[in-house]
Tab-separated table of C-alpha atoms in Angstrom:
chain	number	residue	atom	x	y	z
A	1	UNK	CA	-5.837	48.736	55.784
A	2	UNK	CA	-4.975	47.270	52.396
A	3	UNK	CA	-6.314	43.892	51.208
A	4	UNK	CA	-3.720	41.204	50.493
A	5	UNK	CA	-3.884	40.748	46.722
A	6	UNK	CA	-1.743	38.548	44.531
A	7	UNK	CA	0.545	40.671	42.340
A	8	UNK	CA	2.590	39.591	39.331
A	9	UNK	CA	5.791	40.262	41.270
A	10	UNK	CA	7.464	37.051	42.397
A	11	UNK	CA	11.137	38.009	42.682
A	12	UNK	CA	13.022	39.215	45.740
A	13	UNK	CA	11.729	42.302	47.497
A	14	UNK	CA	13.624	45.420	46.422
A	15	UNK	CA	14.926	48.087	48.793
A	16	UNK	CA	12.068	50.557	48.319
A	17	UNK	CA	9.401	47.880	48.717
A	18	UNK	CA	11.155	46.558	51.833
A	19	UNK	CA	11.244	50.000	53.401
A	20	UNK	CA	7.531	50.525	52.832
A	21	UNK	CA	6.595	47.084	54.192
A	22	UNK	CA	8.780	47.507	57.276
A	23	UNK	CA	7.345	50.970	57.955
A	24	UNK	CA	3.704	49.844	57.982
A	25	UNK	CA	2.891	51.009	61.569
A	26	UNK	CA	4.454	54.430	60.906
A	27	UNK	CA	2.689	54.725	57.544
A	28	UNK	CA	-0.744	53.789	58.892
A	29	UNK	CA	-0.433	56.270	61.762
A	30	UNK	CA	0.628	58.982	59.303
A	31	UNK	CA	-2.398	58.327	57.087
A	32	UNK	CA	-4.681	58.268	60.126
A	33	UNK	CA	-3.487	61.718	61.209
A	34	UNK	CA	-3.802	63.104	57.673
A	35	UNK	CA	-7.392	61.877	57.376
A	36	UNK	CA	-8.217	63.688	60.617
A	37	UNK	CA	-7.439	66.935	58.754
A	38	UNK	CA	-8.624	66.146	55.235
A	39	UNK	CA	-11.648	64.542	53.591
A	40	UNK	CA	-10.942	61.859	50.975
A	41	UNK	CA	-12.734	61.931	47.602
A	42	UNK	CA	-15.831	59.711	47.417
A	43	UNK	CA	-14.060	57.175	45.212
A	44	UNK	CA	-10.905	57.047	43.161
A	45	UNK	CA	-8.710	54.852	40.979
A	46	UNK	CA	-4.967	55.299	40.546
A	47	UNK	CA	-2.674	53.945	37.816
A	48	UNK	CA	0.681	52.963	39.302
A	49	UNK	CA	3.931	52.237	37.491
A	50	UNK	CA	6.652	50.134	39.110
A	51	UNK	CA	10.119	50.496	37.575
A	52	UNK	CA	11.848	48.611	40.372
A	53	UNK	CA	14.062	51.583	41.176
A	54	UNK	CA	10.996	53.846	41.395
A	55	UNK	CA	7.269	53.361	42.048
A	56	UNK	CA	4.852	56.193	41.314
A	57	UNK	CA	1.235	56.997	40.451
A	58	UNK	CA	0.911	58.332	36.913
A	59	UNK	CA	-2.820	59.076	36.756
A	60	UNK	CA	-5.613	59.654	39.286
A	61	UNK	CA	-9.246	59.274	38.241
A	62	UNK	CA	-11.960	60.712	40.484
A	63	UNK	CA	-14.736	59.084	38.411
A	64	UNK	CA	-13.467	55.481	38.231
A	65	UNK	CA	-15.109	53.364	35.575
A	66	UNK	CA	-13.777	49.854	36.140
A	67	UNK	CA	-15.476	48.444	39.230
A	68	UNK	CA	-16.547	45.527	37.035
A	69	UNK	CA	-12.878	44.489	36.805
A	70	UNK	CA	-12.644	43.758	40.529
A	71	UNK	CA	-13.167	40.151	41.605
A	72	UNK	CA	-16.355	39.077	43.464
A	73	UNK	CA	-14.171	38.526	46.545
A	74	UNK	CA	-13.606	42.282	46.696
A	75	UNK	CA	-17.305	43.166	46.712
A	76	UNK	CA	-17.663	42.998	50.535
A	77	UNK	CA	-14.768	45.454	50.901
A	78	UNK	CA	-16.475	47.953	48.585
A	79	UNK	CA	-19.861	47.490	50.295
A	80	UNK	CA	-18.325	48.050	53.738
A	81	UNK	CA	-16.568	51.221	52.516
A	82	UNK	CA	-19.809	52.431	50.880
A	83	UNK	CA	-21.725	51.924	54.121
A	84	UNK	CA	-19.120	53.922	56.056
A	85	UNK	CA	-19.314	56.691	53.446
A	86	UNK	CA	-23.091	56.990	53.517
A	87	UNK	CA	-23.160	56.995	57.314
A	88	UNK	CA	-20.811	59.993	57.304
A	89	UNK	CA	-22.469	61.955	54.503
A	90	UNK	CA	-26.189	61.315	54.873
A	91	UNK	CA	-26.932	58.673	57.555
A	92	UNK	CA	-30.681	58.879	56.985
A	93	UNK	CA	-30.281	58.291	53.238
A	94	UNK	CA	-32.506	55.760	51.548
A	95	UNK	CA	-32.245	56.899	47.898
A	96	UNK	CA	-29.123	57.300	45.749
A	97	UNK	CA	-29.232	58.781	42.243
A	98	UNK	CA	-26.361	57.580	40.046
A	99	UNK	CA	-25.554	59.680	36.970
A	100	UNK	CA	-23.339	57.740	34.496
A	101	UNK	CA	-21.498	58.787	31.353
A	102	UNK	CA	-23.635	59.541	28.321
A	103	UNK	CA	-21.872	56.952	26.120
A	104	UNK	CA	-23.810	54.181	27.834
A	105	UNK	CA	-23.618	51.706	24.904
A	106	UNK	CA	-20.101	50.623	25.895
A	107	UNK	CA	-20.826	47.229	27.471
A	108	UNK	CA	-17.676	47.278	29.614
A	109	UNK	CA	-18.666	50.632	31.069
A	110	UNK	CA	-22.246	49.458	31.572
A	111	UNK	CA	-20.935	46.499	33.577
A	112	UNK	CA	-19.164	49.051	35.798
A	113	UNK	CA	-22.433	50.954	36.296
A	114	UNK	CA	-24.222	47.748	37.210
A	115	UNK	CA	-21.514	46.887	39.746
A	116	UNK	CA	-21.759	50.346	41.339
A	117	UNK	CA	-25.528	49.927	41.639
A	118	UNK	CA	-24.985	46.521	43.260
A	119	UNK	CA	-22.493	47.945	45.777
A	120	UNK	CA	-24.817	50.719	46.941
A	121	UNK	CA	-27.879	48.482	46.898
A	122	UNK	CA	-26.041	46.084	49.198
A	123	UNK	CA	-25.100	49.083	51.358
A	124	UNK	CA	-28.828	49.610	51.978
A	125	UNK	CA	-29.873	52.166	49.361
A	126	UNK	CA	-32.461	52.348	46.608
A	127	UNK	CA	-30.413	53.135	43.498
A	128	UNK	CA	-31.693	54.511	40.195
A	129	UNK	CA	-29.977	55.875	37.096
A	130	UNK	CA	-30.492	59.391	35.780
A	131	UNK	CA	-29.065	60.628	32.470
A	132	UNK	CA	-27.569	64.009	31.545
A	133	UNK	CA	-28.197	63.144	27.890
A	134	UNK	CA	-30.972	65.460	26.596
A	135	UNK	CA	-31.992	62.699	24.187
A	136	UNK	CA	-33.212	60.620	27.151
A	137	UNK	CA	-36.761	61.935	27.620
A	138	UNK	CA	-38.380	58.830	29.088
A	139	UNK	CA	-37.251	55.697	30.961
A	140	UNK	CA	-34.947	53.809	28.596
A	141	UNK	CA	-33.837	50.199	28.940
A	142	UNK	CA	-30.244	49.294	28.034
A	143	UNK	CA	-29.344	45.670	27.406
A	144	UNK	CA	-26.112	44.435	29.007
A	145	UNK	CA	-23.799	41.780	27.610
A	146	UNK	CA	-24.823	39.350	30.370
A	147	UNK	CA	-28.498	39.653	29.417
A	148	UNK	CA	-29.488	41.923	32.299
A	149	UNK	CA	-31.094	45.333	31.767
A	150	UNK	CA	-30.358	48.789	33.159
A	151	UNK	CA	-33.011	51.494	33.079
A	152	UNK	CA	-31.885	55.102	32.757
A	153	UNK	CA	-34.332	57.971	33.294
A	154	UNK	CA	-34.477	61.698	32.477
A	155	UNK	CA	-33.434	64.080	35.227
A	156	UNK	CA	-35.953	66.520	36.686
A	157	UNK	CA	-34.879	69.827	38.289
A	158	UNK	CA	-37.470	71.034	40.793
A	159	UNK	CA	-37.057	73.659	43.544
A	160	UNK	CA	-33.285	73.439	43.346
A	161	UNK	CA	-33.213	69.642	43.639
A	162	UNK	CA	-32.456	66.943	41.078
A	163	UNK	CA	-34.991	64.124	41.001
A	164	UNK	CA	-36.435	61.355	38.924
A	165	UNK	CA	-40.129	60.756	38.667
A	166	UNK	CA	-41.303	59.580	42.131
A	167	UNK	CA	-37.670	59.523	43.360
A	168	UNK	CA	-36.114	62.295	45.484
A	169	UNK	CA	-32.557	61.372	46.619
A	170	UNK	CA	-30.474	63.073	49.302
A	171	UNK	CA	-27.254	61.991	47.556
A	172	UNK	CA	-26.297	62.181	43.874
A	173	UNK	CA	-23.278	60.166	42.748
A	174	UNK	CA	-21.607	61.243	39.522
A	175	UNK	CA	-19.843	58.623	37.432
A	176	UNK	CA	-19.588	61.166	34.642
A	177	UNK	CA	-16.312	63.099	34.525
A	178	UNK	CA	-17.868	66.265	33.006
A	179	UNK	CA	-15.290	66.482	30.213
A	180	UNK	CA	-17.813	68.317	28.046
A	181	UNK	CA	-18.463	70.939	30.738
A	182	UNK	CA	-20.697	71.409	33.776
A	183	UNK	CA	-24.416	71.247	32.939
A	184	UNK	CA	-26.517	73.935	34.627
A	185	UNK	CA	-28.820	71.277	36.077
A	186	UNK	CA	-26.014	70.237	38.461
A	187	UNK	CA	-25.281	73.715	39.826
A	188	UNK	CA	-26.466	75.224	43.117
A	189	UNK	CA	-28.360	72.248	44.503
A	190	UNK	CA	-30.616	72.684	47.514
A	191	UNK	CA	-29.951	70.339	50.445
A	192	UNK	CA	-28.541	67.597	48.240
A	193	UNK	CA	-25.052	66.091	48.281
A	194	UNK	CA	-23.378	65.971	44.861
A	195	UNK	CA	-20.422	63.603	44.895
A	196	UNK	CA	-17.730	64.109	43.755
A	197	UNK	CA	-18.031	67.924	43.812
A	198	UNK	CA	-18.167	69.843	40.542
A	199	UNK	CA	-14.518	70.934	40.751
A	200	UNK	CA	-13.517	67.256	40.486
A	201	UNK	CA	-14.708	67.197	36.860
A	202	UNK	CA	-12.345	67.732	33.940
A	203	UNK	CA	-14.152	70.965	33.069
A	204	UNK	CA	-12.279	72.450	36.074
A	205	UNK	CA	-9.634	69.971	37.194
A	206	UNK	CA	-6.111	69.716	35.755
A	207	UNK	CA	-3.519	66.971	36.108
A	208	UNK	CA	-0.752	69.496	36.724
A	209	UNK	CA	-2.610	70.853	39.751
A	210	UNK	CA	-3.136	67.319	41.015
A	211	UNK	CA	0.530	66.383	40.684
A	212	UNK	CA	1.521	69.642	42.333
A	213	UNK	CA	-0.573	68.493	45.306
A	214	UNK	CA	0.913	65.006	45.014
A	215	UNK	CA	4.430	66.454	45.143
A	216	UNK	CA	3.545	68.141	48.444
A	217	UNK	CA	2.149	64.869	49.825
A	218	UNK	CA	5.161	62.861	48.610
A	219	UNK	CA	7.587	65.247	50.321
A	220	UNK	CA	5.700	65.002	53.638
A	221	UNK	CA	5.500	61.218	53.429
A	222	UNK	CA	9.132	60.782	52.402
A	223	UNK	CA	10.327	62.962	55.258
A	224	UNK	CA	8.610	60.603	57.718
A	225	UNK	CA	10.280	57.569	56.108
A	226	UNK	CA	13.639	59.308	55.618
A	227	UNK	CA	13.832	58.779	51.870
A	228	UNK	CA	14.155	60.727	48.617
A	229	UNK	CA	10.636	61.790	47.464
A	230	UNK	CA	11.724	61.289	43.831
A	231	UNK	CA	11.483	57.534	44.418
A	232	UNK	CA	7.674	57.839	44.585
A	233	UNK	CA	7.063	61.095	42.701
A	234	UNK	CA	6.992	61.561	38.903
A	235	UNK	CA	8.562	64.907	37.996
A	236	UNK	CA	6.443	67.115	35.736
A	237	UNK	CA	6.125	70.441	33.963
A	238	UNK	CA	3.210	71.898	32.000
A	239	UNK	CA	2.305	74.145	29.072
A	240	UNK	CA	-0.986	76.057	29.376
A	241	UNK	CA	-1.458	77.076	25.722
A	242	UNK	CA	-0.848	74.522	22.972
A	243	UNK	CA	-2.484	73.753	19.637
A	244	UNK	CA	-0.992	70.683	17.967
A	245	UNK	CA	-3.231	70.985	14.916
A	246	UNK	CA	-2.025	74.523	14.172
A	247	UNK	CA	1.484	73.906	15.491
A	248	UNK	CA	1.352	76.747	18.018
A	249	UNK	CA	2.800	76.475	21.504
A	250	UNK	CA	5.075	73.567	20.524
A	251	UNK	CA	8.186	75.548	21.473
A	252	UNK	CA	6.933	75.580	25.066
A	253	UNK	CA	6.447	71.814	24.935
A	254	UNK	CA	9.918	71.266	23.460
A	255	UNK	CA	11.593	73.466	26.076
A	256	UNK	CA	9.844	71.685	28.932
A	257	UNK	CA	10.565	68.241	27.464
A	258	UNK	CA	14.245	69.138	27.203
A	259	UNK	CA	14.306	70.589	30.728
A	260	UNK	CA	12.507	67.625	32.268
A	261	UNK	CA	14.678	65.037	30.507
A	262	UNK	CA	17.706	66.839	31.910
A	263	UNK	CA	16.310	66.676	35.454
A	264	UNK	CA	15.566	62.956	35.053
A	265	UNK	CA	19.057	62.226	33.691
A	266	UNK	CA	20.590	63.826	36.779
A	267	UNK	CA	18.470	61.602	39.068
A	268	UNK	CA	19.343	58.530	36.986
A	269	UNK	CA	23.034	59.388	37.308
A	270	UNK	CA	22.658	59.864	41.074
A	271	UNK	CA	21.151	56.370	41.422
A	272	UNK	CA	23.308	54.629	38.816
A	273	UNK	CA	20.355	53.931	36.512
A	274	UNK	CA	21.492	53.147	32.974
A	275	UNK	CA	18.105	53.185	31.210
A	276	UNK	CA	17.327	55.992	28.782
A	277	UNK	CA	14.807	58.429	30.291
A	278	UNK	CA	11.591	59.431	28.551
A	279	UNK	CA	8.624	61.686	29.208
A	280	UNK	CA	4.916	61.399	28.564
A	281	UNK	CA	3.188	64.378	26.980
A	282	UNK	CA	-0.547	64.264	27.635
A	283	UNK	CA	-3.650	66.380	27.959
A	284	UNK	CA	-3.675	68.336	31.209
A	285	UNK	CA	-7.340	67.504	31.600
A	286	UNK	CA	-9.366	64.543	30.388
A	287	UNK	CA	-9.085	60.795	30.470
A	288	UNK	CA	-9.755	57.656	28.402
A	289	UNK	CA	-6.135	57.510	27.245
A	290	UNK	CA	-6.604	60.217	24.604
A	291	UNK	CA	-4.049	62.885	23.728
A	292	UNK	CA	-0.946	61.014	24.957
A	293	UNK	CA	2.492	60.403	23.443
A	294	UNK	CA	5.917	59.168	24.574
A	295	UNK	CA	8.883	61.472	23.863
A	296	UNK	CA	12.552	60.517	24.304
A	297	UNK	CA	14.101	63.605	22.714
A	298	UNK	CA	12.736	67.141	22.350
A	299	UNK	CA	13.826	67.091	18.686
A	300	UNK	CA	11.243	64.376	18.020
A	301	UNK	CA	8.555	67.049	18.267
A	302	UNK	CA	9.979	68.763	15.145
A	303	UNK	CA	8.971	65.813	12.989
A	304	UNK	CA	5.420	65.140	14.165
A	305	UNK	CA	3.346	64.009	11.195
A	306	UNK	CA	-0.214	65.105	10.507
A	307	UNK	CA	-1.658	61.953	12.044
A	308	UNK	CA	0.252	62.502	15.297
A	309	UNK	CA	-0.812	66.149	15.415
A	310	UNK	CA	-4.456	65.199	14.890
A	311	UNK	CA	-4.210	62.540	17.580
A	312	UNK	CA	-2.955	65.176	20.023
A	313	UNK	CA	-5.474	67.856	19.043
A	314	UNK	CA	-8.646	66.525	20.716
A	315	UNK	CA	-9.615	64.542	23.795
A	316	UNK	CA	-12.822	62.968	25.086
A	317	UNK	CA	-16.174	64.317	23.827
A	318	UNK	CA	-14.349	66.115	20.988
A	319	UNK	CA	-12.927	68.750	23.324
A	320	UNK	CA	-9.908	70.591	21.933
A	321	UNK	CA	-6.597	69.857	23.633
A	322	UNK	CA	-5.237	73.255	24.644
A	323	UNK	CA	-2.907	72.504	27.547
A	324	UNK	CA	-0.555	69.629	28.310
A	325	UNK	CA	1.371	68.164	31.199
A	326	UNK	CA	4.850	66.800	30.499
A	327	UNK	CA	5.369	63.993	32.998
A	328	UNK	CA	8.406	61.894	33.830
A	329	UNK	CA	7.981	58.479	32.267
A	330	UNK	CA	8.107	55.549	34.680
A	331	UNK	CA	8.844	52.277	32.848
A	332	UNK	CA	6.867	49.278	34.055
A	333	UNK	CA	8.726	46.180	35.218
A	334	UNK	CA	5.613	44.013	35.534
A	335	UNK	CA	4.476	41.374	33.050
A	336	UNK	CA	1.459	39.150	32.670
A	337	UNK	CA	1.814	36.408	30.062
A	338	UNK	CA	4.710	38.287	28.424
A	339	UNK	CA	2.644	41.481	28.080
A	340	UNK	CA	3.487	44.715	29.874
A	341	UNK	CA	1.168	45.486	32.780
A	342	UNK	CA	0.455	48.200	35.308
A	343	UNK	CA	-1.534	47.879	38.550
A	344	UNK	CA	-4.643	49.995	39.085
A	345	UNK	CA	-5.707	50.606	42.697
A	346	UNK	CA	-9.391	51.210	43.567
A	347	UNK	CA	-10.512	53.108	46.662
A	348	UNK	CA	-13.730	54.284	48.278
A	349	UNK	CA	-13.485	56.853	51.037
A	350	UNK	CA	-10.007	56.262	52.526
A	351	UNK	CA	-10.110	52.493	52.057
A	352	UNK	CA	-8.440	50.387	49.372
A	353	UNK	CA	-11.155	48.052	48.064
A	354	UNK	CA	-9.250	46.188	45.350
A	355	UNK	CA	-7.173	46.328	42.216
A	356	UNK	CA	-6.447	44.824	38.834
A	357	UNK	CA	-3.826	44.946	36.099
A	358	UNK	CA	-4.151	46.881	32.874
A	359	UNK	CA	-2.342	44.727	30.330
A	360	UNK	CA	-1.365	45.494	26.715
A	361	UNK	CA	0.365	43.007	24.438
A	362	UNK	CA	1.312	45.569	21.781
A	363	UNK	CA	2.770	48.310	23.958
A	364	UNK	CA	6.263	48.727	25.383
A	365	UNK	CA	7.412	49.385	28.929
A	366	UNK	CA	7.616	53.126	28.169
A	367	UNK	CA	4.200	53.569	26.529
A	368	UNK	CA	0.681	54.397	27.615
A	369	UNK	CA	-1.293	51.194	28.256
A	370	UNK	CA	-4.716	52.869	28.436
A	371	UNK	CA	-5.415	52.441	24.733
A	372	UNK	CA	-7.375	50.189	22.374
A	373	UNK	CA	-6.241	46.590	22.781
A	374	UNK	CA	-5.798	46.820	26.547
A	375	UNK	CA	-7.326	44.120	28.719
A	376	UNK	CA	-7.895	43.895	32.437
A	377	UNK	CA	-6.681	41.068	34.632
A	378	UNK	CA	-8.175	40.956	38.145
A	379	UNK	CA	-5.898	40.551	41.140
A	380	UNK	CA	-7.091	37.751	43.379
A	381	UNK	CA	-7.283	37.962	47.150
A	382	UNK	CA	-4.393	35.979	48.609
A	383	UNK	CA	-5.605	32.712	50.099
A	384	UNK	CA	-3.630	32.671	53.316
A	385	UNK	CA	-6.340	31.823	55.821
A	386	UNK	CA	-6.958	28.144	56.463
A	387	UNK	CA	-3.888	26.997	54.549
A	388	UNK	CA	-0.982	25.174	56.170
A	389	UNK	CA	1.791	27.675	56.679
A	390	UNK	CA	5.371	26.651	55.993
A	391	UNK	CA	7.895	29.240	57.079
A	392	UNK	CA	7.116	32.967	57.478
A	393	UNK	CA	3.924	34.434	56.049
A	394	UNK	CA	4.212	35.836	52.538
A	395	UNK	CA	4.443	39.660	52.657
A	396	UNK	CA	1.562	41.641	51.206
A	397	UNK	CA	3.277	43.020	48.108
A	398	UNK	CA	0.072	44.790	47.083
A	399	UNK	CA	0.437	46.914	50.234
A	400	UNK	CA	3.030	49.020	48.415
A	401	UNK	CA	0.531	49.813	45.651
A	402	UNK	CA	-2.148	50.542	48.254
A	403	UNK	CA	0.184	53.089	49.851
A	404	UNK	CA	0.872	54.796	46.505
A	405	UNK	CA	-2.841	54.791	45.705
A	406	UNK	CA	-3.692	56.390	49.042
A	407	UNK	CA	-0.972	59.021	48.625
A	408	UNK	CA	-2.598	60.009	45.312
A	409	UNK	CA	-6.001	59.914	47.032
A	410	UNK	CA	-4.709	62.280	49.704
A	411	UNK	CA	-3.270	64.541	47.006
A	412	UNK	CA	-6.717	64.642	45.381
A	413	UNK	CA	-8.105	65.702	48.762
A	414	UNK	CA	-5.591	68.577	48.935
A	415	UNK	CA	-6.468	69.438	45.338
A	416	UNK	CA	-10.234	69.515	46.008
A	417	UNK	CA	-9.754	71.746	49.049
A	418	UNK	CA	-7.584	74.174	47.062
A	419	UNK	CA	-10.172	74.455	44.268
A	420	UNK	CA	-13.315	74.486	46.436
A	421	UNK	CA	-15.301	77.609	45.426
A	422	UNK	CA	-16.856	77.687	48.911
A	423	UNK	CA	-13.523	77.428	50.748
A	424	UNK	CA	-13.367	81.172	51.524
A	425	UNK	CA	-16.434	80.812	53.729
A	426	UNK	CA	-14.538	78.545	56.099
A	427	UNK	CA	-11.354	80.638	56.525
């Protein structure tokens, strides 16, 4: 089930939200049956945009890096989900090796690593950090902003297993999205669980493949609820060969932008929406809010300046941007202290364990909020228990976001199955 969190929405419940809240028994049964057939990713975070007339996930991260932004009240939910996960994967486990990103001087990210270690320690595991960075050749202490210290150690590959000195885990948890490629040390492990699997990394994964899977999930779900899947599904197209720095492949981008804007206009007309549509052009693989721009007219791409081209030419770890997804833009209707905001839903296994808002005071409702200047505002657990109740109980408005998050989680499950290199063995 979904925790009852306090959202920034305080107005009347709209039609789509009402339908989802009223359909809770049907929705939960549908998810239950889906999870009987599919295995959820180990953990996941999903960025959701709520336009009022439409609510949709716009990004799905299989290596979430913001567990530190969840409130302490949410910790028991994450620990309980972690315990259920470990019992399924490796019930006799006592050691967990956590491999973080190499840029471990970012104190916000380090706080996330510390929180992950706390969650799995409380779930009953010995947790240690191993680094993929070849510069780490001995145990290295890293000072955190709160004064605590994390120790990261060099990885050892021995008889097909990854270890640390005097530490042989049955489970290895990656919190490194492999944007720079898959290191050989992680391949072909012997009797060890590597989670998430290698095809979840950005060296293999693409956003267009994910949203193709999401479209399939959205259609199935919407059929059960008797609604138009567009209301929860961002339309998209993609270009597999683009070089913004050299200016090649831009005709493909322009054609798809024009085509997609036309499709969105038709849906807006169908629903009487008067807002001007826009699309988001972004890297088809990668994260950290790099390689993203808002486009309202295909002609805008004719006048990209050098700075904009350079901004779109590389993504994380200096990797060249060579393919893009053109995604329907979903404006956000949520505000926190007069700044635009979008909810981010966090899950472990098939359970929603919390959420927070990404907030940006210098961005508009039609822009990417995952950029420098963003801040994170935790959602608090609703304090309903033990309080005098006057009138009907307040509906769990976060439930809607939990549903969208789990739909994206299920899509990631479909995606992982479709790209599993071992899948042929099970046909």
